[in-house]
Coordinates of C-alpha atoms in Angstrom, one line a residue:
Chain Q
M19 CA 87.4 -26.2 -65.9
A20 CA 90.1 -23.7 -65.6
N21 CA 90.5 -23.6 -69.3
I22 CA 86.9 -22.6 -69.8
F23 CA 87.3 -19.7 -67.4
K24 CA 90.5 -18.7 -69.2
T25 CA 88.7 -18.8 -72.5
I26 CA 85.6 -16.8 -71.5
F27 CA 87.4 -14.1 -69.5
T28 CA 90.6 -13.6 -71.4
S29 CA 90.0 -14.6 -75.0
N30 CA 90.0 -11.9 -77.6
K31 CA 88.0 -14.0 -80.0
K32 CA 84.3 -13.7 -80.3
L33 CA 82.7 -16.2 -77.9
N34 CA 80.3 -18.8 -79.2
I35 CA 76.8 -19.0 -77.8
D36 CA 77.7 -21.6 -75.1
Q37 CA 80.6 -19.6 -74.0
Q38 CA 78.5 -16.4 -73.8
I39 CA 75.9 -18.2 -71.7
M40 CA 78.6 -19.5 -69.4
K41 CA 80.2 -16.1 -69.0
K42 CA 77.0 -14.3 -68.2
T43 CA 76.0 -17.0 -65.8
V44 CA 79.3 -17.0 -64.0
V45 CA 79.4 -13.2 -63.6
S46 CA 75.8 -13.0 -62.4
F47 CA 76.1 -15.8 -59.9
F48 CA 79.4 -14.3 -58.7
F49 CA 77.6 -11.0 -57.8
F50 CA 74.6 -12.9 -56.5
F51 CA 76.8 -14.7 -54.0
V52 CA 78.7 -11.6 -53.1
F53 CA 75.5 -9.7 -52.2
A54 CA 74.0 -12.7 -50.5
G55 CA 77.2 -13.1 -48.5
A56 CA 77.2 -9.4 -47.6
A57 CA 73.5 -9.7 -46.5
F58 CA 74.3 -12.7 -44.4
W59 CA 77.3 -11.0 -42.8
G60 CA 75.1 -8.0 -42.0
W61 CA 72.6 -10.2 -40.3
K62 CA 75.3 -11.9 -38.3
W63 CA 76.6 -8.5 -37.3
L64 CA 73.2 -7.4 -36.2
R65 CA 72.6 -10.7 -34.2
K66 CA 76.1 -10.4 -32.5
Q67 CA 75.5 -6.9 -31.1
P68 CA 75.9 -6.9 -27.3
M69 CA 72.7 -6.7 -25.4
E70 CA 72.0 -3.6 -23.3
P71 CA 73.6 -3.8 -19.9
G72 CA 71.9 -4.4 -16.5
S73 CA 69.2 -6.7 -17.5
E74 CA 68.9 -10.4 -17.3
K75 CA 66.1 -10.9 -19.9
N76 CA 66.8 -7.9 -22.1
R77 CA 67.5 -9.1 -25.7
T78 CA 67.7 -5.6 -27.2
S79 CA 71.0 -4.3 -28.5
A80 CA 72.0 -0.6 -28.8
V81 CA 71.3 -0.8 -32.6
L82 CA 67.8 -2.1 -32.1
R83 CA 67.2 0.5 -29.4
K84 CA 68.2 3.2 -31.9
V85 CA 65.7 1.8 -34.3
L86 CA 62.9 1.7 -31.7
N87 CA 63.7 5.3 -30.8
T88 CA 63.7 6.4 -34.4
N89 CA 60.3 4.8 -34.9
E90 CA 59.1 6.8 -31.9
D91 CA 60.3 10.0 -33.5
I92 CA 58.6 9.1 -36.8
F93 CA 55.3 8.0 -35.3
K94 CA 54.9 10.3 -32.3
G95 CA 53.7 13.0 -34.7
L96 CA 50.5 11.0 -35.1
L97 CA 49.6 11.5 -31.4
S98 CA 46.8 14.0 -31.1
K99 CA 44.5 15.0 -28.3
N100 CA 41.8 14.8 -30.9
N101 CA 42.4 11.1 -31.6
L102 CA 40.6 9.4 -28.8
A103 CA 40.5 5.6 -28.2
K104 CA 37.1 4.5 -29.3
E105 CA 34.6 4.3 -26.5
Y106 CA 32.3 1.4 -26.1
P107 CA 28.9 1.0 -24.3
R108 CA 29.7 0.1 -20.7
S109 CA 27.5 -3.0 -21.0
K110 CA 30.2 -4.4 -23.4
A111 CA 32.9 -4.2 -20.6
A112 CA 34.3 -7.4 -19.3
N113 CA 33.5 -8.3 -15.7
P114 CA 35.7 -9.3 -14.1
A115 CA 38.5 -7.6 -16.1
R116 CA 41.6 -9.7 -16.9
V117 CA 44.4 -9.5 -14.4
N118 CA 47.7 -9.9 -16.1
G119 CA 50.5 -9.1 -13.6
Y120 CA 51.4 -8.7 -10.0
L121 CA 54.6 -6.8 -10.3
G122 CA 54.8 -4.2 -7.5
L123 CA 51.7 -5.6 -5.8
K124 CA 53.5 -8.4 -3.8
T125 CA 54.1 -6.4 -0.7
K126 CA 51.3 -5.5 1.7
L127 CA 49.5 -2.2 1.0
D128 CA 50.2 0.4 3.7
S129 CA 46.9 1.3 5.4
N130 CA 48.2 4.9 5.4
W131 CA 48.7 4.9 1.7
A132 CA 49.2 8.3 0.0
M133 CA 50.6 9.1 -3.5
N134 CA 53.9 10.9 -3.2
V135 CA 54.2 13.5 -5.8
I136 CA 57.8 14.7 -6.1
K137 CA 57.8 18.3 -7.3
A138 CA 60.5 19.9 -9.4
N139 CA 61.8 21.9 -6.4
G140 CA 62.2 18.6 -4.4
D141 CA 59.1 19.0 -2.2
T142 CA 56.8 16.0 -1.9
L143 CA 53.1 16.2 -1.9
K144 CA 51.2 13.4 -0.1
I145 CA 47.9 13.0 -1.8
K146 CA 45.2 10.7 -0.3
L147 CA 42.5 8.9 -2.4
D148 CA 39.8 11.2 -0.9
D149 CA 41.6 14.2 -2.2
I150 CA 41.7 12.7 -5.7
K151 CA 38.0 11.9 -5.6
K152 CA 37.2 15.6 -5.0
L153 CA 38.4 16.3 -8.6
P154 CA 36.0 15.9 -11.6
K155 CA 35.5 12.3 -12.4
I156 CA 35.3 10.8 -15.9
E157 CA 34.3 7.3 -16.9
F158 CA 34.7 5.4 -20.1
A159 CA 34.9 1.9 -21.6
F160 CA 37.6 1.3 -24.2
N161 CA 39.5 -1.6 -25.7
F162 CA 42.4 -2.2 -23.4
K163 CA 45.4 -3.5 -25.3
C164 CA 48.1 -5.6 -23.9
I165 CA 51.6 -5.7 -25.5
E166 CA 51.2 -9.5 -25.6
G167 CA 48.5 -9.1 -28.3
W168 CA 45.2 -9.6 -26.4
S169 CA 42.7 -6.8 -25.9
Q170 CA 39.6 -6.5 -23.8
V171 CA 36.9 -3.8 -23.4
T172 CA 37.0 -2.5 -19.9
H173 CA 35.3 0.3 -18.0
W174 CA 37.3 2.6 -15.8
G175 CA 36.6 5.7 -13.8
G176 CA 38.9 8.4 -12.4
V177 CA 40.4 11.8 -12.8
K178 CA 42.0 13.1 -15.9
F179 CA 45.8 13.4 -15.4
S180 CA 45.6 16.8 -17.1
D181 CA 43.0 18.0 -14.6
F182 CA 45.1 16.6 -11.7
V183 CA 48.2 18.5 -12.6
K184 CA 46.2 21.7 -13.0
A185 CA 44.4 21.3 -9.6
Y186 CA 47.7 20.7 -7.8
G187 CA 49.6 23.5 -9.5
L188 CA 52.0 21.1 -11.2
G189 CA 52.4 23.4 -14.3
T190 CA 56.2 23.4 -14.1
E191 CA 56.3 19.7 -13.7
S192 CA 53.8 19.0 -16.6
A193 CA 55.9 21.2 -18.8
M194 CA 58.8 18.7 -18.5
N195 CA 59.3 15.9 -21.0
Y196 CA 58.6 12.8 -19.0
L197 CA 56.3 11.5 -16.3
G198 CA 57.5 8.7 -14.0
L199 CA 55.4 6.5 -11.8
A200 CA 56.4 3.7 -9.4
T201 CA 54.6 1.3 -7.0
P202 CA 55.1 1.9 -3.3
D203 CA 57.7 -0.9 -3.2
K204 CA 59.4 0.5 -6.3
Q205 CA 59.4 -3.0 -7.8
Y206 CA 57.5 -1.7 -10.8
Y207 CA 57.9 1.6 -12.5
V208 CA 57.0 3.2 -15.8
G209 CA 58.1 6.2 -17.8
I210 CA 55.7 8.1 -20.1
D211 CA 56.3 11.0 -22.5
M212 CA 54.3 14.0 -21.3
P213 CA 52.1 14.5 -24.4
S214 CA 50.8 11.0 -23.9
A215 CA 50.3 11.6 -20.2
L216 CA 48.3 14.7 -20.9
H217 CA 46.1 13.0 -23.5
P218 CA 42.5 13.6 -22.4
Q219 CA 41.8 9.8 -21.8
T220 CA 44.8 9.4 -19.5
I221 CA 43.3 9.0 -16.0
L222 CA 44.4 8.4 -12.4
C223 CA 41.9 5.6 -12.0
Y224 CA 40.1 4.5 -8.8
E225 CA 37.1 2.6 -10.2
L226 CA 36.6 -0.5 -12.4
N227 CA 33.1 -1.3 -13.6
G228 CA 31.7 1.5 -11.4
M229 CA 33.1 -0.1 -8.2
T230 CA 36.2 0.5 -6.1
L231 CA 39.3 -0.9 -7.8
P232 CA 40.0 -4.5 -6.7
M233 CA 43.4 -5.1 -5.0
D234 CA 44.8 -7.0 -8.0
Q235 CA 43.7 -4.2 -10.3
G236 CA 45.8 -1.6 -8.4
Y237 CA 43.7 -0.4 -5.4
P238 CA 43.7 2.4 -4.3
L239 CA 44.9 4.3 -7.4
R240 CA 46.3 3.2 -10.8
L241 CA 47.0 4.8 -14.1
I242 CA 44.9 4.0 -17.2
I243 CA 46.4 5.3 -20.4
P244 CA 44.6 4.2 -23.6
V245 CA 47.3 5.6 -25.9
K246 CA 49.8 3.0 -24.6
Y247 CA 49.9 -0.7 -24.2
G248 CA 48.7 -2.0 -20.8
V249 CA 52.3 -2.2 -19.5
K250 CA 52.3 1.6 -18.9
S251 CA 49.0 1.5 -16.9
L252 CA 50.8 1.1 -13.6
K253 CA 48.8 -0.3 -10.7
R254 CA 49.0 1.0 -7.1
I255 CA 50.7 4.3 -7.7
G256 CA 53.2 5.1 -4.8
Y257 CA 55.4 7.7 -6.4
M258 CA 54.9 10.3 -9.2
Y259 CA 57.9 12.3 -10.5
F260 CA 58.9 14.3 -13.5
D261 CA 62.0 14.8 -15.6
N262 CA 63.2 16.2 -18.8
K263 CA 65.2 13.0 -19.5
R264 CA 63.5 9.7 -19.8
T265 CA 62.2 8.4 -16.5
P266 CA 63.0 4.7 -15.7
D267 CA 60.8 2.1 -17.2
Y268 CA 60.8 -1.5 -16.1
W269 CA 59.9 -3.1 -19.5
A270 CA 62.2 -0.9 -21.5
D271 CA 65.2 -0.8 -19.1
V272 CA 65.1 -4.4 -17.8
R273 CA 63.2 -6.4 -20.4
G274 CA 64.2 -4.8 -23.7
Y275 CA 60.9 -3.4 -24.8
D276 CA 60.3 -0.2 -26.7
Y277 CA 60.1 2.8 -24.3
Y278 CA 57.4 4.6 -26.2
T279 CA 54.9 1.8 -27.0
G280 CA 52.4 4.4 -28.2
L281 CA 49.2 3.2 -29.8
Chain I
M23 CA 69.9 -27.0 -82.3
K24 CA 70.7 -23.3 -82.2
K25 CA 70.6 -21.4 -78.9
E26 CA 69.6 -17.8 -78.3
I27 CA 69.9 -15.6 -75.2
I28 CA 66.6 -13.9 -74.4
K29 CA 66.3 -11.2 -71.8
K30 CA 63.7 -12.1 -69.2
H31 CA 64.0 -10.3 -65.9
P32 CA 65.3 -6.8 -65.6
L33 CA 68.0 -6.2 -62.9
A34 CA 65.6 -4.2 -60.8
I35 CA 63.0 -7.0 -60.6
R36 CA 65.7 -9.5 -59.7
W37 CA 67.0 -7.1 -57.0
F38 CA 63.6 -6.5 -55.4
H39 CA 62.9 -10.3 -55.5
W40 CA 66.0 -11.3 -53.8
V41 CA 65.9 -8.5 -51.2
N42 CA 62.3 -9.4 -50.4
F43 CA 63.1 -13.1 -49.8
P44 CA 65.2 -12.8 -46.6
V45 CA 63.4 -9.7 -45.4
L46 CA 60.0 -11.5 -45.6
G47 CA 61.6 -14.4 -43.9
I48 CA 62.8 -12.2 -41.0
M49 CA 59.3 -10.6 -40.8
I50 CA 57.7 -14.0 -40.5
W51 CA 60.2 -15.2 -37.9
S52 CA 59.9 -12.0 -35.8
G53 CA 56.2 -12.1 -36.3
L54 CA 56.1 -15.6 -34.8
L55 CA 58.1 -14.3 -31.8
I56 CA 55.4 -11.7 -31.3
Y57 CA 52.4 -14.0 -32.0
W58 CA 53.6 -16.5 -29.4
A59 CA 52.8 -14.1 -26.5
N60 CA 49.1 -14.5 -27.4
D61 CA 48.8 -17.6 -29.5
V62 CA 45.0 -17.9 -29.6
Y63 CA 44.3 -18.7 -33.2
R64 CA 43.1 -22.1 -34.3
I65 CA 41.0 -23.7 -37.0
G66 CA 38.1 -25.7 -35.7
F67 CA 34.5 -25.7 -34.8
G68 CA 33.0 -25.5 -31.3
D69 CA 35.4 -27.1 -28.9
T70 CA 37.0 -29.2 -31.6
T71 CA 40.4 -27.9 -32.8
L72 CA 41.7 -29.2 -36.1
I73 CA 44.8 -27.0 -36.3
K74 CA 46.3 -25.0 -33.4
F75 CA 48.6 -22.2 -34.2
F76 CA 51.0 -23.4 -33.0
P77 CA 51.7 -26.7 -31.2
K78 CA 54.4 -26.7 -28.5
S79 CA 56.7 -28.8 -30.6
F80 CA 56.7 -26.1 -33.3
Y81 CA 57.7 -23.4 -30.7
D82 CA 60.4 -25.7 -29.3
T83 CA 61.8 -26.6 -32.7
F84 CA 62.2 -23.0 -33.8
K85 CA 63.0 -21.6 -30.3
I86 CA 60.0 -19.2 -30.3
N87 CA 59.3 -19.1 -26.6
G88 CA 59.6 -16.0 -24.5
R89 CA 61.1 -13.6 -27.0
L90 CA 58.4 -11.0 -27.5
S91 CA 60.5 -7.9 -27.0
E92 CA 63.2 -9.3 -29.4
G93 CA 60.5 -10.1 -31.9
M94 CA 59.0 -6.6 -31.8
A95 CA 62.4 -4.9 -32.1
Y96 CA 63.3 -6.9 -35.3
H97 CA 59.8 -6.6 -36.7
F98 CA 59.8 -2.9 -36.4
L99 CA 63.3 -2.6 -38.0
F100 CA 62.6 -5.0 -41.0
M101 CA 59.2 -3.6 -41.6
W102 CA 61.0 -0.6 -43.2
L103 CA 62.9 -2.8 -45.6
F104 CA 59.8 -4.8 -46.5
F105 CA 57.8 -1.6 -47.0
L106 CA 60.5 0.3 -49.0
N107 CA 61.4 -2.7 -51.2
G108 CA 57.7 -3.4 -51.9
I109 CA 57.0 0.3 -52.8
A110 CA 60.1 0.3 -55.0
Y111 CA 59.0 -2.8 -56.8
V112 CA 55.5 -1.6 -57.4
L113 CA 56.7 1.8 -58.7
Y114 CA 59.2 0.1 -60.9
T115 CA 56.6 -2.2 -62.5
I116 CA 54.4 0.8 -63.1
F117 CA 57.0 3.0 -64.7
S118 CA 58.8 0.3 -66.7
G119 CA 55.5 -1.1 -68.1
E120 CA 56.4 -4.5 -66.5
W121 CA 52.9 -4.4 -64.8
R122 CA 51.4 -5.4 -68.2
D123 CA 52.9 -8.9 -67.8
L124 CA 51.9 -9.1 -64.1
V125 CA 48.2 -8.3 -64.0
P126 CA 45.4 -10.6 -65.0
I127 CA 44.0 -10.0 -68.4
K128 CA 40.8 -11.0 -70.2
G129 CA 40.3 -14.7 -69.7
S130 CA 43.1 -15.0 -67.1
F131 CA 40.8 -16.6 -64.5
K132 CA 39.5 -19.2 -66.9
R133 CA 42.9 -20.0 -68.3
S134 CA 44.5 -20.1 -64.8
W135 CA 42.3 -23.2 -64.1
Q136 CA 43.6 -24.8 -67.2
V137 CA 47.1 -24.0 -66.1
L138 CA 46.4 -25.6 -62.8
L139 CA 44.9 -28.7 -64.3
H140 CA 47.9 -28.9 -66.7
D141 CA 50.4 -28.5 -63.9
L142 CA 48.6 -31.3 -61.9
H143 CA 48.9 -33.5 -65.1
I144 CA 45.1 -33.7 -65.4
R145 CA 45.0 -31.8 -68.6
K146 CA 47.3 -32.5 -71.5
T147 CA 47.8 -29.1 -73.0
A148 CA 48.7 -25.8 -71.4
P149 CA 46.7 -22.8 -72.4
P150 CA 48.4 -20.1 -74.6
I151 CA 50.6 -17.5 -72.8
T152 CA 50.4 -13.8 -73.5
G153 CA 53.6 -12.1 -72.4
K154 CA 56.1 -13.3 -69.9
Y155 CA 53.9 -15.2 -67.5
N156 CA 51.1 -17.7 -67.7
D157 CA 47.7 -16.7 -66.3
A158 CA 48.1 -18.6 -63.0
Q159 CA 51.3 -16.6 -62.5
R160 CA 49.6 -13.3 -63.4
I161 CA 47.0 -14.0 -60.7
A162 CA 49.5 -15.2 -58.2
Y163 CA 51.9 -12.3 -58.7
T164 CA 49.1 -9.7 -58.5
A165 CA 47.6 -11.4 -55.5
I166 CA 50.9 -11.3 -53.6
I167 CA 51.2 -7.5 -54.1
V168 CA 47.6 -7.1 -52.8
M169 CA 48.6 -9.3 -49.8
G170 CA 51.7 -7.2 -49.2
I171 CA 49.6 -4.0 -49.2
G172 CA 47.2 -5.8 -46.9
S173 CA 50.0 -6.7 -44.5
I174 CA 51.3 -3.2 -44.4
L175 CA 47.9 -1.7 -43.7
T176 CA 46.8 -4.3 -41.1
G177 CA 50.2 -4.0 -39.6
L178 CA 49.9 -0.2 -39.3
A179 CA 46.4 -0.6 -37.9
I180 CA 47.5 -2.8 -35.1
Y181 CA 50.7 -0.8 -34.6
K182 CA 48.8 2.5 -34.0
P183 CA 45.2 1.4 -33.3
V184 CA 44.2 4.6 -31.4
Q185 CA 45.8 7.2 -33.7
L186 CA 44.7 5.3 -36.8
E187 CA 41.4 4.1 -35.5
W188 CA 39.8 4.6 -38.9
L189 CA 42.3 2.1 -40.4
C190 CA 41.3 -0.5 -37.7
W191 CA 37.7 0.1 -38.5
I192 CA 38.3 -0.6 -42.2
F193 CA 39.6 -4.1 -41.3
G194 CA 36.8 -4.8 -38.9
G195 CA 38.4 -3.6 -35.6
Y196 CA 41.7 -4.2 -33.8
K197 CA 41.2 -7.9 -33.2
M198 CA 40.1 -8.6 -36.8
A199 CA 43.1 -6.6 -38.1
R200 CA 45.4 -8.8 -36.1
I201 CA 43.7 -11.9 -37.5
I202 CA 44.0 -10.7 -41.1
H203 CA 47.7 -9.8 -40.5
F204 CA 48.2 -13.4 -39.3
I205 CA 46.2 -15.0 -42.2
L206 CA 48.2 -13.1 -44.7
T207 CA 51.4 -14.5 -43.2
I208 CA 50.1 -18.0 -43.6
G209 CA 49.3 -17.0 -47.1
Y210 CA 52.9 -16.1 -47.8
V211 CA 54.1 -19.5 -46.5
L212 CA 51.6 -21.3 -48.8
F213 CA 52.7 -19.1 -51.7
F214 CA 56.3 -19.9 -50.9
L215 CA 55.7 -23.6 -50.9
V216 CA 53.9 -23.6 -54.3
H217 CA 56.5 -21.1 -55.7
I218 CA 59.4 -23.4 -54.7
A219 CA 57.6 -26.5 -56.2
Q220 CA 57.0 -24.6 -59.4
V221 CA 60.6 -23.3 -59.6
I222 CA 61.9 -26.9 -59.2
R223 CA 59.4 -28.1 -61.8
A224 CA 60.3 -25.4 -64.3
G225 CA 64.0 -26.3 -64.1
W226 CA 67.4 -24.7 -64.3
N227 CA 66.8 -22.4 -67.3
N228 CA 63.9 -20.7 -65.5
F229 CA 65.7 -20.4 -62.1
R230 CA 68.9 -19.1 -63.6
A231 CA 66.8 -16.3 -65.2
M232 CA 66.0 -14.9 -61.8
I233 CA 69.7 -14.5 -61.1
T234 CA 71.2 -13.7 -64.5
G235 CA 68.2 -12.1 -66.1
F236 CA 68.3 -14.1 -69.3
E237 CA 66.8 -17.4 -70.5
V238 CA 68.3 -19.6 -73.2
K239 CA 65.9 -20.3 -76.0
K240 CA 66.6 -23.3 -78.2
I241 CA 65.7 -22.9 -81.9
K242 CA 65.3 -25.9 -84.2
E243 CA 67.8 -26.0 -87.1
E244 CA 65.1 -26.2 -89.8
T245 CA 63.8 -22.8 -89.1
V246 CA 67.3 -21.4 -89.3
A247 CA 67.9 -23.2 -92.6
E248 CA 64.9 -21.5 -94.1
E249 CA 66.6 -18.1 -93.8
P250 CA 67.9 -16.8 -97.1
K251 CA 71.7 -17.3 -97.6
K252 CA 73.9 -14.3 -98.0

C-alpha cells in the first residue's frame, strides 16, 4: 500500500491510467474528509456552546441568540402599519376560544384591580377598567397564532394601544424602544418592541366574542397583538412600563425563545 | 480493456450537493423539534388514522420532546445556509449550462416510466439517455429544486404570515402553508431513500464521481485496435 502512495505522489514518470485514477481518488477523498471533519467540528462547537444563564429550560446559547437577533434586524423592516392581520367574519370565530396557559393567573385577582402604568418620570398611573372602556373601542376577528404551531380565528374587542398612549399623555413613553407588561403577581411578563406595540391592531382587550373576558382569558384586561405569536398577548395586565433597552420577557429570558417573535 | 477518465460533476455541483446534505438534515431535525409542539397531522379518513405523524416511540427514539425553542433557533440559523446554498446551486446550473442536463426534455415523462420499469427489473432494456442523466433523474432533480423553492416560500409564509399575508394566501392560508411545508419535508425523506437505493445500485464508479468529479469509462480493446497506427 505504501508503495502505491509513494509511486503516485513522488514518481517523476508518467502515471499509467490506474495510477492516475488512484491519485485523483485519494486526493479528492482526502479533501472531502477534511471538509466533512471541519463541518462536523463546527457542529460540535455549536452544540457545545454554553446555554444562557439563569434559566432552567433555556436551550439557547449566546451564538444562537445572536442569530435570532440578527434575523430580527433583517425582518423587522417588513413590519408596517399598513400590513394588517387579515380580518375574518365574526361568525367564523371560535367559541369558546382555546385557553393555552395559566402563567400569572394562579393567584387570586384583587377586587381592587387597576393597571399600574409606570411613567418615565417614575410616577405610577392607576387605571381602572371603566376608564379604559371610555376610550374608542375596536373589534375584530383574526387568526390568532400560537408559537406551538396552532392557530384559531378569535374575536376580540378593546382599545388600540396607540389610542391609549395618546389619551393618557404617554408620548415620552411611547417614543421609547420597548414596552413591558407584567401580570399582577409578576409571574408572567413580556417585552415588545414599540413599533409592534403601536401597530393599529394591537389592543388593550377587555372583550372576547362580544362578552366580558373570561377569567382564564385574562379578565379584566389583556393584550392582543396580532403581529406577534400568542405568547406576547399577556393576560391580566398588572403593570405597564417602558424602556429604551429590552424589557424582560419570560419566554425569551427563561425559556430560550426569540425575543421578537414577529409575524 | 482500456480505461478512460471522464469528467462528470463540476466541483461547484459537488460542493453544493455535499453542503446541502447535512444542512437539509439539520433543517429536518430542527423542523421535527418545532412540529412536535403541535403534532396534529395524520393520514386517515374519518376517525380512522392510518399513519400518525408521529408516534410517541418516534419522539422518544430521536429525543424530540419539549425542545421547541431549541428547534426554532437552529431552524432559523440553518435556513440561511439552505437558502444561500440552494440559490448558488440554481444560479450555477443556469450560468454554466448544467441546467440542460437537469430539466426534463421532450419524451422525458414517457421514458422515465421505462426507466422505472427497468430499475424494478420489469423491463429488460433501459431507454436511451440524452446527456448526463436519465429521464427519471431529470424529473427527480428538477422536482427537488421546485420542492426547495416551495419549502422556502411556505417557510417564509408561516414565518411572517401577517407581513407576507399575500404569500400565505397563495398557499391557501396559514394552516395550509404549514401543511405544505410539512409534506415537502416528507417528500425530501422519500427522495433521500430512493436516492440512497439508486446510489447503492449504481455502484462505486458512480458514487466516487460525486466526490472526485470523474467517472472511469471502460473501452473495449477492439475499438482501440481499429485506430490507425502511427
